Amino acid sequence: MRLSHYYVPTLREAPSDADLISSRLLIRGGFIRKVASGVFVYLPLGFRVLKKVEQIVREEMERIGCHELLMPIMQPADMWHLSGRWDDYGPDMIKLRDRHKRDFALGPTHEEIITTTLKHELNSYRHLPIVFYQITTKFRDEIRPRFGLMRAREFLMKDAYSFHADNDSFKKTYRAFYSAYSTIMERIGLRHIVVEADTGAIGGSESHEFNVIADSGEGKLLFCDCGYAANDEKAEYAISDSTDTEEPLSLQKVDTPDVKTIEQVARFLDVGRERIVKSLLYKGKDTQMMVLLRGDQELNEAKLRSRTGDQTLSLVPPEEVRSLLGVEAGFVGPIDLPDGFEIVGDFTVKSLGNMIVGAMERDMHYKNARTGRDFIVDRWEDLKVAKPGDPCPKCGEPLKQTRGIELGHIFNLGTKYSQSMGGLFSSEKGEMKPYIMGCYGWGISRTISAVVEQLQDNDGMIWPRSVAPFEIIVLPLPSKDSEAFSFAEDLYELLRSRGYEVLIDDRDVSPGIKFKDADLIGIPLRITLGRSFSENKVELKLRNEPTHMNVDVSGGIEPLLEKVEKLLVTFDPASKERDPS
Ligand SMILES: [Zn+2]
């Protein structure tokens, strides 16, 4: 492609609302343009990258025997009513109404459609297992779309759904996806980490996330050299189920005027925060509970929901606490708690001896409260957010932390959708059974941002060859009537005829602009025909190398072509450290 005739509108400055390095560079490099909050246009360079990501993902899906199909974006509400998600999905789902006043959703995901469509046809064990996938636009009405393509409202995703007669068959497919997703990361050429994840509202029991390692990533990931890795919602730690050894002291009610937060109580009573127990009220559809947590720890709500099996649990807001218990939230505690609340304690509370809790009375706390003596905890669970330094649940060594951008996610859906939507098949014995299902997502458009977040420098993007919009950029620096320019033209044609994807900067602009733009758009290999061409020398420079090398072409072009191939094959900008440690 000739830059003189190609649309690459590079900008000197990024718009002020571009909040991530990838958003700034993709806009400045002329890859994308923002249309509305969280909605983007892919310009020619961006579209080329998108297509390449798509192709890698498609090839790996085909390799493990998935069948590509395409489902509608516009989905009738009835299917969502059947699964119960029309209401459960919440405001993230974009809903619309047609002229006959029928409700539709713009698909954020496709479990409902695929189960409803195929349930009458996949009705025998002979049809199973089978896996379908599609690459299509999805919608999610993010409350605060940000980070460019990373948290867009309209985005391109690959989603796959598998149907199985039994768990062994499901596990085989799950493992195949696990390895296909790892291969996709390897093929793109990204440092990545696979972590265990919470299954959350989508249900099911098993789940892994495939994360690109990047400091700007939203996901906090805990890992250990032994191989254990989980996101912070899921991460566990080695629980020491020890009870306290402290000398019991007698319960004492103390004045704590206007002292409500953990920090205030710690300061007022001159104790460490770990001595104070937070009492948090949670309410679900049919349950209400008090959660006890050490003052220096953070509650992991995902763990609370999965440990108690109630996905509807949410924190009771302060106004409601007051009307429910007649006391401000800051003075709530487990002693004198009215009936009807289950008390669930985090294990770290169990090892406390004499602790401080709210006294269920304004401006009062209890000192030296003890479990078993002063109040009863109904059950002990691991509920706190695991932190770096906590002992690894597998080997006991301290956990480490890194940040990641989630690109792939694989789930065991179990029979959640087949059961609620009537997805049944007749087994070998002739019984009607619900399928076991899996679902497997990959963010195609978000991959573009993730690559840039991991691979860039002060001058611009650094595309790995796998997804680079072009592999080579040829820069003739002297004027158009020079020998160097016509050599560049010939070289451009020759490289194209050998199958390379080549850009030539044949614009009538200064060398400075050519160098700046080539660095900004991040083409892996730059071939420059500058001053040294009068000595038959051509400059080759990889995008991530500080210096160039000269290749002599006085004896012919072959040595140059060999060098080009060698440099491209070994170009691996992420290779410096492939491991998170
Ligand atoms: Zn470990």
Coordinates of C-alpha atoms and ligand atoms in Angstrom, one line a residue:
M1 CA 0.0 0.0 0.0
R2 CA 1.2 3.5 -0.8
L3 CA 0.9 6.0 2.0
S4 CA 0.3 8.7 -0.6
H5 CA -3.0 7.0 -1.5
Y6 CA -3.9 5.3 1.8
Y7 CA -6.0 6.8 4.6
V8 CA -3.7 7.0 7.6
P9 CA -4.7 10.2 9.4
T10 CA -2.0 10.4 12.1
L11 CA -2.4 13.1 14.7
R12 CA 0.1 14.9 16.8
E13 CA -2.0 15.1 19.9
A14 CA -4.6 12.6 21.2
P15 CA -8.0 13.9 22.3
S16 CA -8.0 14.9 26.0
D17 CA -10.6 12.3 27.0
A18 CA -8.5 9.3 25.7
D19 CA -7.7 7.7 29.1
L20 CA -5.3 4.9 28.3
I21 CA -2.0 4.8 26.4
S22 CA -3.7 2.4 23.9
S23 CA -6.6 4.7 23.2
R24 CA -4.3 7.6 22.7
L25 CA -2.0 5.8 20.4
L26 CA -4.7 4.1 18.4
I27 CA -6.4 7.5 17.8
R28 CA -3.1 9.3 17.1
G29 CA -2.0 6.5 14.7
G30 CA -5.2 6.8 12.7
F31 CA -6.4 3.3 13.6
I32 CA -9.7 4.2 15.3
R33 CA -12.1 7.2 15.8
K34 CA -14.6 7.6 18.5
V35 CA -18.2 8.2 17.4
A36 CA -19.9 8.2 20.8
S37 CA -18.9 7.2 24.3
G38 CA -17.8 3.5 24.0
V39 CA -18.6 3.4 20.2
F40 CA -15.8 3.4 17.6
V41 CA -15.0 3.4 13.9
Y42 CA -12.2 1.2 12.7
L43 CA -10.2 3.1 10.1
P44 CA -8.3 1.1 7.5
L45 CA -5.2 0.3 9.7
G46 CA -7.3 -0.6 12.7
F47 CA -9.6 -2.8 10.6
R48 CA -6.6 -4.7 9.2
V49 CA -5.5 -5.5 12.8
L50 CA -9.1 -6.5 13.8
K51 CA -9.3 -8.9 10.8
K52 CA -6.0 -10.5 11.7
V53 CA -7.0 -11.0 15.3
E54 CA -10.3 -12.5 14.1
Q55 CA -8.4 -14.8 11.7
I56 CA -6.1 -16.2 14.4
V57 CA -9.0 -16.9 16.7
R58 CA -11.1 -18.4 13.8
E59 CA -8.2 -20.8 12.9
E60 CA -7.8 -22.0 16.4
M61 CA -11.5 -22.6 16.7
E62 CA -11.6 -24.6 13.5
R63 CA -8.6 -26.6 14.7
I64 CA -10.5 -27.9 17.7
G65 CA -13.5 -28.8 15.6
C66 CA -15.9 -25.9 16.3
H67 CA -18.5 -25.0 13.7
E68 CA -18.9 -21.3 12.8
L69 CA -22.4 -19.9 12.6
L70 CA -23.9 -16.4 13.0
M71 CA -26.7 -15.5 15.4
P72 CA -28.8 -12.3 15.3
I73 CA -27.8 -9.3 17.4
M74 CA -31.5 -8.5 17.9
Q75 CA -32.9 -11.0 20.4
P76 CA -36.6 -11.5 21.4
A77 CA -37.3 -10.9 25.1
D78 CA -39.3 -14.2 25.5
M79 CA -36.1 -16.2 25.5
W80 CA -34.6 -14.0 28.2
H81 CA -37.7 -14.3 30.3
L82 CA -37.4 -18.1 30.1
S83 CA -33.8 -18.1 31.4
G84 CA -34.7 -15.5 34.0
R85 CA -32.1 -13.1 32.8
W86 CA -34.4 -10.4 31.3
D87 CA -34.5 -8.8 34.8
D88 CA -31.3 -10.4 36.3
Y89 CA -29.0 -9.1 33.6
G90 CA -29.6 -5.5 34.8
P91 CA -29.1 -2.2 33.1
D92 CA -26.1 -3.4 31.1
M93 CA -28.5 -4.9 28.6
I94 CA -29.7 -2.5 25.9
K95 CA -33.4 -3.1 25.4
L96 CA -35.6 -1.9 22.5
R97 CA -39.2 -2.2 21.3
D98 CA -40.3 -2.7 17.7
R99 CA -43.4 -1.1 16.1
H100 CA -45.7 -3.9 17.3
K101 CA -44.5 -3.1 20.9
R102 CA -42.6 -6.3 21.2
D103 CA -39.5 -6.2 23.4
F104 CA -36.0 -7.1 22.2
A105 CA -32.5 -6.9 23.5
L106 CA -29.3 -6.1 21.7
G107 CA -27.4 -9.2 22.5
P108 CA -24.7 -8.9 25.2
T109 CA -24.3 -12.7 24.9
H110 CA -26.1 -15.6 23.1
E111 CA -26.8 -18.5 25.5
E112 CA -30.6 -18.0 25.3
I113 CA -30.6 -17.8 21.4
I114 CA -28.5 -20.9 20.8
T115 CA -30.3 -23.0 23.4
T116 CA -33.7 -22.1 22.2
T117 CA -32.8 -22.5 18.5
L118 CA -31.1 -25.9 18.8
K119 CA -33.0 -27.6 21.6
H120 CA -35.5 -29.3 19.2
E121 CA -32.7 -30.5 16.9
L122 CA -30.0 -31.6 19.2
N123 CA -32.4 -34.1 20.8
S124 CA -30.4 -37.3 20.8
Y125 CA -27.0 -38.4 22.4
R126 CA -26.0 -39.1 18.8
H127 CA -25.8 -35.4 18.1
L128 CA -23.5 -34.7 21.0
P129 CA -21.0 -33.4 21.7
I130 CA -21.0 -30.4 19.4
V131 CA -19.5 -26.9 19.6
F132 CA -20.6 -23.8 17.7
Y133 CA -19.0 -20.4 17.6
Q134 CA -19.6 -17.0 16.0
I135 CA -17.7 -13.8 15.7
T136 CA -20.1 -10.9 16.0
T137 CA -20.9 -7.5 17.5
K138 CA -22.1 -7.4 21.0
F139 CA -23.6 -4.7 23.1
R140 CA -23.2 -3.8 26.8
D141 CA -24.5 -0.5 28.1
E142 CA -21.5 0.1 30.4
I143 CA -22.4 2.8 33.0
R144 CA -19.1 4.5 32.3
P145 CA -17.6 3.4 29.0
R146 CA -13.8 4.0 29.2
F147 CA -10.4 2.7 28.2
G148 CA -11.2 3.0 24.5
L149 CA -11.8 -0.4 22.9
M150 CA -11.3 -2.1 26.3
R151 CA -14.6 -1.2 27.8
A152 CA -16.7 -0.2 24.8
R153 CA -20.5 -0.5 24.6
E154 CA -20.4 -2.0 21.1
F155 CA -17.6 -4.5 20.5
L156 CA -16.6 -7.5 18.5
M157 CA -16.4 -10.9 20.3
K158 CA -16.0 -14.5 19.5
D159 CA -18.4 -16.6 21.6
A160 CA -18.7 -20.4 21.5
Y161 CA -21.1 -22.8 23.1
S162 CA -20.7 -26.5 23.6
F163 CA -23.3 -29.2 24.2
H164 CA -22.5 -32.5 25.9
A165 CA -24.2 -35.7 27.1
D166 CA -21.9 -36.1 30.1
N167 CA -19.3 -34.4 32.2
D168 CA -16.3 -36.3 30.7
S169 CA -17.2 -35.1 27.3
F170 CA -17.5 -31.5 28.6
K171 CA -14.1 -31.7 30.3
K172 CA -12.4 -32.8 27.1
T173 CA -13.8 -29.8 25.2
Y174 CA -13.0 -27.5 28.1
R175 CA -9.4 -28.6 28.0
A176 CA -9.3 -28.2 24.2
F177 CA -10.4 -24.6 24.6
Y178 CA -7.9 -24.0 27.4
S179 CA -5.1 -25.1 25.1
A180 CA -6.6 -23.2 22.0
Y181 CA -6.8 -20.0 24.0
S182 CA -3.2 -20.4 25.2
T183 CA -2.2 -21.0 21.5
I184 CA -4.0 -17.8 20.5
M185 CA -2.0 -15.8 23.1
E186 CA 1.2 -17.5 21.8
R187 CA 0.4 -16.8 18.2
I188 CA -0.3 -13.2 18.7
G189 CA 2.9 -13.0 20.8
L190 CA 1.7 -11.7 24.2
R191 CA 2.9 -12.2 27.7
H192 CA 0.0 -13.7 29.4
I193 CA -1.3 -15.5 32.5
V194 CA -4.2 -18.0 32.9
V195 CA -6.1 -17.6 36.2
E196 CA -9.0 -19.3 37.9
A197 CA -12.0 -17.1 37.9
D198 CA -15.3 -16.8 39.8
T199 CA -18.3 -17.9 37.8
G200 CA -20.5 -15.1 39.1
A201 CA -24.0 -14.5 37.7
I202 CA -23.4 -16.7 34.6
G203 CA -23.5 -19.7 36.9
G204 CA -21.7 -23.0 36.6
S205 CA -18.8 -24.3 38.5
E206 CA -15.5 -24.0 36.6
S207 CA -14.0 -21.0 34.9
H208 CA -10.6 -19.7 33.7
E209 CA -9.6 -16.3 32.4
F210 CA -6.9 -15.6 29.9
N211 CA -5.1 -12.3 30.7
V212 CA -2.6 -10.2 28.9
I213 CA -0.1 -8.9 31.5
A214 CA -0.2 -5.1 31.5
D215 CA 0.2 -2.5 34.3
S216 CA -3.0 -0.8 33.2
G217 CA -5.1 -3.9 33.4
E218 CA -8.2 -3.8 35.5
G219 CA -7.8 -7.3 36.8
K220 CA -5.7 -7.9 39.9
L221 CA -4.2 -11.4 39.6
L222 CA -2.6 -13.4 42.3
F223 CA -0.1 -16.1 41.4
C224 CA 2.6 -18.3 42.8
D225 CA 5.6 -20.0 41.4
C226 CA 4.0 -23.4 42.0
G227 CA 1.5 -22.6 39.2
Y228 CA -1.4 -21.4 41.3
A229 CA -3.1 -18.3 39.7
A230 CA -6.5 -16.7 40.3
N231 CA -8.1 -13.3 39.9
D232 CA -8.7 -11.4 43.1
E233 CA -12.4 -12.3 43.1
K234 CA -11.6 -16.0 43.1
A235 CA -8.2 -16.1 44.8
E236 CA -7.9 -18.2 48.0
Y237 CA -5.2 -18.4 50.5
A238 CA -4.1 -21.1 53.0
I239 CA -6.4 -20.7 55.9
S240 CA -5.0 -21.2 59.3
D241 CA -8.0 -22.5 61.1
S242 CA -6.5 -21.7 64.5
T243 CA -8.5 -20.5 67.5
D244 CA -7.1 -17.8 69.7
T245 CA -4.8 -18.4 72.7
E246 CA -5.5 -15.2 74.5
E247 CA -6.4 -14.9 78.1
P248 CA -10.2 -14.2 78.1
L249 CA -11.0 -10.8 79.5
S250 CA -14.5 -9.8 80.6
L251 CA -16.9 -8.1 78.2
Q252 CA -16.9 -4.3 78.6
K253 CA -19.2 -1.7 77.1
V254 CA -17.4 1.5 76.3
D255 CA -18.4 5.0 75.2
T256 CA -17.4 5.7 71.7
P257 CA -19.1 9.1 70.9
D258 CA -19.5 9.7 67.2
V259 CA -16.8 7.1 66.5
K260 CA -18.1 5.0 63.6
T261 CA -15.5 3.9 61.1
I262 CA -12.8 1.3 61.7
E263 CA -10.1 4.0 61.5
Q264 CA -12.0 6.2 64.1
V265 CA -12.5 3.3 66.5
A266 CA -8.9 2.2 66.2
R267 CA -7.7 5.7 66.9
F268 CA -10.2 6.4 69.7
L269 CA -9.5 3.1 71.6
D270 CA -5.8 3.1 70.6
V271 CA -5.8 -0.4 69.1
G272 CA -4.8 -1.9 65.8
R273 CA -7.5 -2.2 63.1
E274 CA -7.1 -6.0 63.2
R275 CA -8.6 -6.0 66.7
I276 CA -11.9 -4.5 65.5
V277 CA -14.5 -6.6 63.8
K278 CA -16.6 -5.1 61.0
S279 CA -20.2 -6.3 61.1
L280 CA -21.8 -5.9 57.6
L281 CA -25.4 -6.6 56.8
Y282 CA -26.2 -8.4 53.6
K283 CA -29.6 -9.2 52.1
G284 CA -30.5 -11.6 49.3
K285 CA -33.8 -12.6 47.8
D286 CA -34.7 -14.9 50.8
T287 CA -31.9 -14.4 53.2
Q288 CA -30.4 -11.8 55.5
M289 CA -27.1 -12.2 57.2
M290 CA -24.4 -10.5 59.2
V291 CA -20.9 -10.9 57.8
L292 CA -18.0 -10.5 60.3
L293 CA -14.6 -9.5 59.0
R294 CA -11.4 -8.2 60.6
G295 CA -11.1 -4.4 60.4
D296 CA -7.9 -4.6 58.4
Q297 CA -9.3 -6.9 55.7
E298 CA -11.6 -6.3 52.7
L299 CA -14.7 -8.4 52.0
N300 CA -14.7 -10.3 48.7
E301 CA -18.4 -10.1 47.7
A302 CA -17.9 -12.7 44.9
K303 CA -16.6 -15.2 47.5
L304 CA -19.5 -14.4 49.8
R305 CA -22.0 -15.0 47.1
S306 CA -20.4 -18.2 45.9
R307 CA -19.7 -19.6 49.5
T308 CA -23.3 -18.9 50.5
G309 CA -24.7 -20.0 47.2
D310 CA -26.8 -16.8 47.0
Q311 CA -26.0 -14.7 44.0
T312 CA -28.6 -12.1 44.9
L313 CA -26.8 -10.9 48.1
S314 CA -26.0 -7.2 48.3
L315 CA -24.9 -4.8 51.1
V316 CA -27.8 -3.3 53.0
P317 CA -27.6 0.5 52.6
P318 CA -27.1 2.6 55.8
E319 CA -30.6 4.1 55.8
E320 CA -32.1 0.6 55.7
V321 CA -29.8 -0.6 58.5
R322 CA -31.2 2.1 60.7
S323 CA -34.8 1.3 60.0
L324 CA -34.1 -2.5 60.3
L325 CA -32.1 -2.5 63.6
G326 CA -32.8 1.0 65.0
V327 CA -29.1 1.8 65.2
E328 CA -26.6 3.5 62.8
A329 CA -24.5 1.1 60.7
G330 CA -21.3 2.2 62.5
F331 CA -22.5 0.7 65.8
V332 CA -23.9 -2.6 64.5
G333 CA -22.5 -5.8 66.1
P334 CA -23.2 -9.5 66.6
I335 CA -24.1 -9.3 70.3
D336 CA -27.8 -8.6 70.9
L337 CA -28.6 -9.1 67.2
P338 CA -32.3 -9.8 66.7
D339 CA -33.3 -13.3 65.4
G340 CA -33.5 -13.9 61.7
F341 CA -29.9 -13.1 60.8
E342 CA -27.4 -15.8 60.0
I343 CA -24.0 -14.8 61.3
V344 CA -21.2 -15.7 58.9
G345 CA -17.6 -15.1 60.0
D346 CA -14.4 -14.9 58.0
F347 CA -11.7 -17.3 59.2
T348 CA -9.4 -14.4 60.3
V349 CA -12.0 -13.4 62.9
K350 CA -11.9 -16.9 64.3
S351 CA -8.3 -16.6 65.4
L352 CA -9.0 -13.3 67.2
G353 CA -9.3 -13.5 71.0
N354 CA -10.7 -10.4 72.7
M355 CA -12.2 -8.3 70.0
I356 CA -14.0 -5.0 69.6
V357 CA -17.5 -5.0 68.1
G358 CA -20.4 -2.5 67.7
A359 CA -22.8 -2.6 70.7
M360 CA -26.1 -2.1 68.8
E361 CA -26.5 1.2 70.6
R362 CA -25.6 4.7 69.4
D363 CA -22.0 5.8 70.4
M364 CA -21.2 2.4 72.1
H365 CA -18.9 -0.5 71.4
Y366 CA -18.0 -3.7 73.2
K367 CA -14.4 -4.4 74.2
N368 CA -13.2 -8.0 74.8
A369 CA -16.1 -9.6 72.9
R370 CA -15.4 -13.3 72.3
T371 CA -17.0 -15.8 69.9
G372 CA -18.7 -18.7 71.6
R373 CA -19.0 -16.8 74.9
D374 CA -20.7 -13.5 73.9
F375 CA -22.1 -14.4 70.4
I376 CA -22.3 -17.4 68.2
V377 CA -21.1 -17.5 64.6
D378 CA -23.3 -19.8 62.6
R379 CA -20.6 -20.6 60.0
W380 CA -17.0 -19.8 59.2
E381 CA -15.9 -19.1 55.6
D382 CA -13.0 -17.7 53.6
L383 CA -14.5 -14.4 52.7
K384 CA -11.7 -11.9 52.5
V385 CA -9.9 -10.5 49.5
A386 CA -6.6 -12.4 49.2
K387 CA -3.6 -10.1 49.1
P388 CA 0.0 -10.4 47.9
G389 CA 1.9 -12.0 50.7
D390 CA -1.0 -14.2 51.9
P391 CA 0.1 -17.9 51.9
C392 CA -0.6 -19.7 48.6
P393 CA -3.5 -22.2 49.0
K394 CA -1.5 -24.9 47.2
C395 CA 2.0 -24.6 48.6
G396 CA 2.0 -22.0 51.4
E397 CA 4.5 -19.7 49.8
P398 CA 3.6 -16.0 49.7
L399 CA 1.3 -15.0 46.8
K400 CA 2.5 -12.4 44.3
Q401 CA 0.3 -10.0 42.3
T402 CA 0.3 -8.7 38.8
R403 CA -2.3 -6.9 36.6
G404 CA -3.9 -8.2 33.5
I405 CA -6.4 -7.4 30.8
E406 CA -8.9 -10.3 30.3
L407 CA -9.2 -11.4 26.7
G408 CA -10.6 -14.9 27.0
H409 CA -12.9 -16.5 29.4
I410 CA -14.1 -20.1 29.6
F411 CA -17.0 -21.4 31.7
N412 CA -18.7 -24.5 32.7
L413 CA -22.4 -23.7 32.5
G414 CA -23.5 -27.1 33.7
T415 CA -27.2 -27.6 33.1
K416 CA -28.2 -24.0 34.0
Y417 CA -29.5 -23.0 30.6
S418 CA -30.6 -26.4 29.3
Q419 CA -32.7 -27.0 32.4
S420 CA -34.4 -23.6 32.5
M421 CA -35.0 -23.6 28.7
G422 CA -35.9 -27.2 28.1
G423 CA -32.7 -28.3 26.3
L424 CA -33.1 -32.0 26.6
F425 CA -31.8 -35.0 24.7
S426 CA -32.5 -38.7 24.9
S427 CA -29.6 -40.7 26.3
E428 CA -28.4 -44.1 25.1
K429 CA -30.8 -45.6 27.6
G430 CA -33.7 -43.6 26.3
E431 CA -34.0 -41.2 29.3
M432 CA -34.6 -37.5 28.6
K433 CA -31.7 -35.5 30.2
P434 CA -30.6 -31.8 30.0
Y435 CA -27.3 -31.2 28.2
I436 CA -24.2 -30.1 29.9
M437 CA -23.1 -26.8 28.3
G438 CA -19.9 -24.8 28.2
C439 CA -19.4 -21.2 27.0
Y440 CA -16.2 -19.7 25.8
G441 CA -15.7 -16.0 25.0
W442 CA -12.8 -14.1 23.4
G443 CA -12.8 -10.3 23.1
I444 CA -11.6 -9.6 19.5
S445 CA -11.7 -5.8 19.5
R446 CA -10.4 -5.6 23.0
T447 CA -7.4 -7.7 21.9
I448 CA -6.2 -4.7 19.8
S449 CA -6.0 -2.4 22.9
A450 CA -4.4 -5.1 25.0
V451 CA -1.6 -5.6 22.5
V452 CA -0.9 -1.9 22.5
E453 CA -1.0 -1.7 26.3
Q454 CA 1.7 -4.3 26.5
L455 CA 3.7 -3.3 23.5
Q456 CA 4.5 0.4 23.0
D457 CA 7.2 3.0 23.8
N458 CA 7.5 6.7 23.8
D459 CA 7.4 6.9 20.0
G460 CA 4.3 4.8 19.4
M461 CA 2.9 1.3 19.0
I462 CA 5.0 -1.9 18.5
W463 CA 2.9 -4.5 16.6
P464 CA 4.0 -8.1 16.8
R465 CA 4.1 -9.4 13.2
S466 CA 1.1 -11.7 13.8
V467 CA -1.4 -8.8 14.0
A468 CA 0.6 -5.8 12.5
P469 CA -1.4 -4.0 9.9
F470 CA 1.7 -4.3 7.6
E471 CA 4.9 -6.1 8.2
I472 CA 7.3 -3.8 6.5
I473 CA 7.5 -0.1 5.8
V474 CA 9.8 1.2 3.1
L475 CA 11.0 4.8 3.6
P476 CA 12.7 6.4 0.6
L477 CA 14.0 9.7 1.9
P478 CA 15.4 11.6 -1.1
S479 CA 13.2 13.2 -3.7
K480 CA 11.1 11.3 -6.2
D481 CA 13.6 11.6 -9.2
S482 CA 16.5 10.0 -7.2
E483 CA 18.0 6.6 -7.7
A484 CA 17.1 5.7 -4.1
F485 CA 13.4 6.4 -4.8
S486 CA 13.2 4.2 -7.8
F487 CA 15.1 1.5 -5.9
A488 CA 12.6 1.8 -3.1
E489 CA 9.7 1.4 -5.6
D490 CA 11.3 -1.7 -7.1
L491 CA 12.0 -3.1 -3.6
Y492 CA 8.3 -2.4 -2.6
E493 CA 7.0 -4.4 -5.6
L494 CA 9.5 -7.2 -5.1
L495 CA 8.6 -7.6 -1.4
R496 CA 4.9 -7.6 -2.3
S497 CA 5.4 -10.2 -4.9
R498 CA 7.2 -12.4 -2.3
G499 CA 4.0 -12.2 -0.2
Y500 CA 5.0 -9.6 2.4
E501 CA 2.5 -7.0 3.5
V502 CA 4.3 -3.7 2.7
L503 CA 3.7 0.0 3.1
I504 CA 5.8 2.5 1.2
D505 CA 5.9 6.1 2.4
D506 CA 6.0 7.7 -1.0
R507 CA 4.5 11.0 0.3
D508 CA 6.2 14.3 -0.4
V509 CA 6.9 15.0 3.3
S510 CA 10.1 15.5 5.3
P511 CA 12.2 12.5 6.6
G512 CA 11.3 13.6 10.1
I513 CA 7.6 13.1 9.5
K514 CA 8.2 9.8 7.8
F515 CA 10.2 8.5 10.7
K516 CA 7.7 9.8 13.3
D517 CA 4.7 8.2 11.5
A518 CA 6.5 4.9 10.9
D519 CA 7.3 4.7 14.7
L520 CA 3.8 5.8 15.7
I521 CA 2.0 3.2 13.6
G522 CA 4.4 0.6 14.8
I523 CA 5.3 -1.4 11.7
P524 CA 7.7 -4.2 12.7
L525 CA 10.4 -3.7 10.1
R526 CA 11.5 -0.4 8.6
I527 CA 13.7 -0.3 5.4
T528 CA 15.2 3.1 4.9
L529 CA 16.8 4.4 1.7
G530 CA 18.6 7.5 2.8
R531 CA 22.0 9.2 2.4
S532 CA 24.0 6.0 2.6
F533 CA 22.3 4.6 -0.4
S534 CA 24.9 6.5 -2.5
E535 CA 27.3 3.8 -1.0
N536 CA 24.8 1.1 -1.9
K537 CA 23.7 0.7 1.7
V538 CA 20.1 0.1 2.8
E539 CA 19.1 0.5 6.4
L540 CA 17.1 -2.2 8.2
K541 CA 15.6 -1.4 11.7
L542 CA 13.2 -3.4 13.8
R543 CA 10.6 -1.3 15.6
N544 CA 11.8 -2.2 19.1
E545 CA 15.6 -2.0 18.4
P546 CA 17.4 1.2 19.2
T547 CA 19.7 1.1 16.2
H548 CA 19.6 0.1 12.6
M549 CA 21.9 -2.2 10.5
N550 CA 23.2 -1.5 7.1
V551 CA 23.0 -4.1 4.3
D552 CA 25.1 -3.7 1.2
V553 CA 23.2 -4.2 -2.0
S554 CA 26.0 -3.6 -4.5
G555 CA 26.2 -7.3 -5.2
G556 CA 22.4 -7.8 -5.7
I557 CA 19.3 -7.8 -3.6
E558 CA 19.4 -11.4 -2.3
P559 CA 21.4 -10.6 0.9
L560 CA 18.8 -7.9 1.7
L561 CA 15.8 -10.3 1.2
E562 CA 17.5 -12.9 3.4
K563 CA 18.0 -10.4 6.2
V564 CA 14.5 -9.2 5.9
E565 CA 13.1 -12.7 6.4
K566 CA 15.4 -13.5 9.2
L567 CA 14.5 -10.3 11.1
L568 CA 10.8 -10.8 10.7
V569 CA 10.8 -14.4 11.8
T570 CA 12.7 -13.7 15.0
F571 CA 10.9 -10.4 15.8
D572 CA 9.2 -11.0 19.1
P573 CA 8.7 -7.7 21.0
A574 CA 7.0 -9.4 24.0
S575 CA 9.8 -11.9 24.5
K576 CA 11.9 -10.1 27.1
E577 CA 9.9 -11.7 29.9
R578 CA 7.2 -14.1 29.0
D579 CA 6.5 -14.9 32.6
P580 CA 4.6 -12.7 35.1
S581 CA 7.4 -13.1 37.7
Ligands
ZN1 ZN 2.0 -21.9 45.5

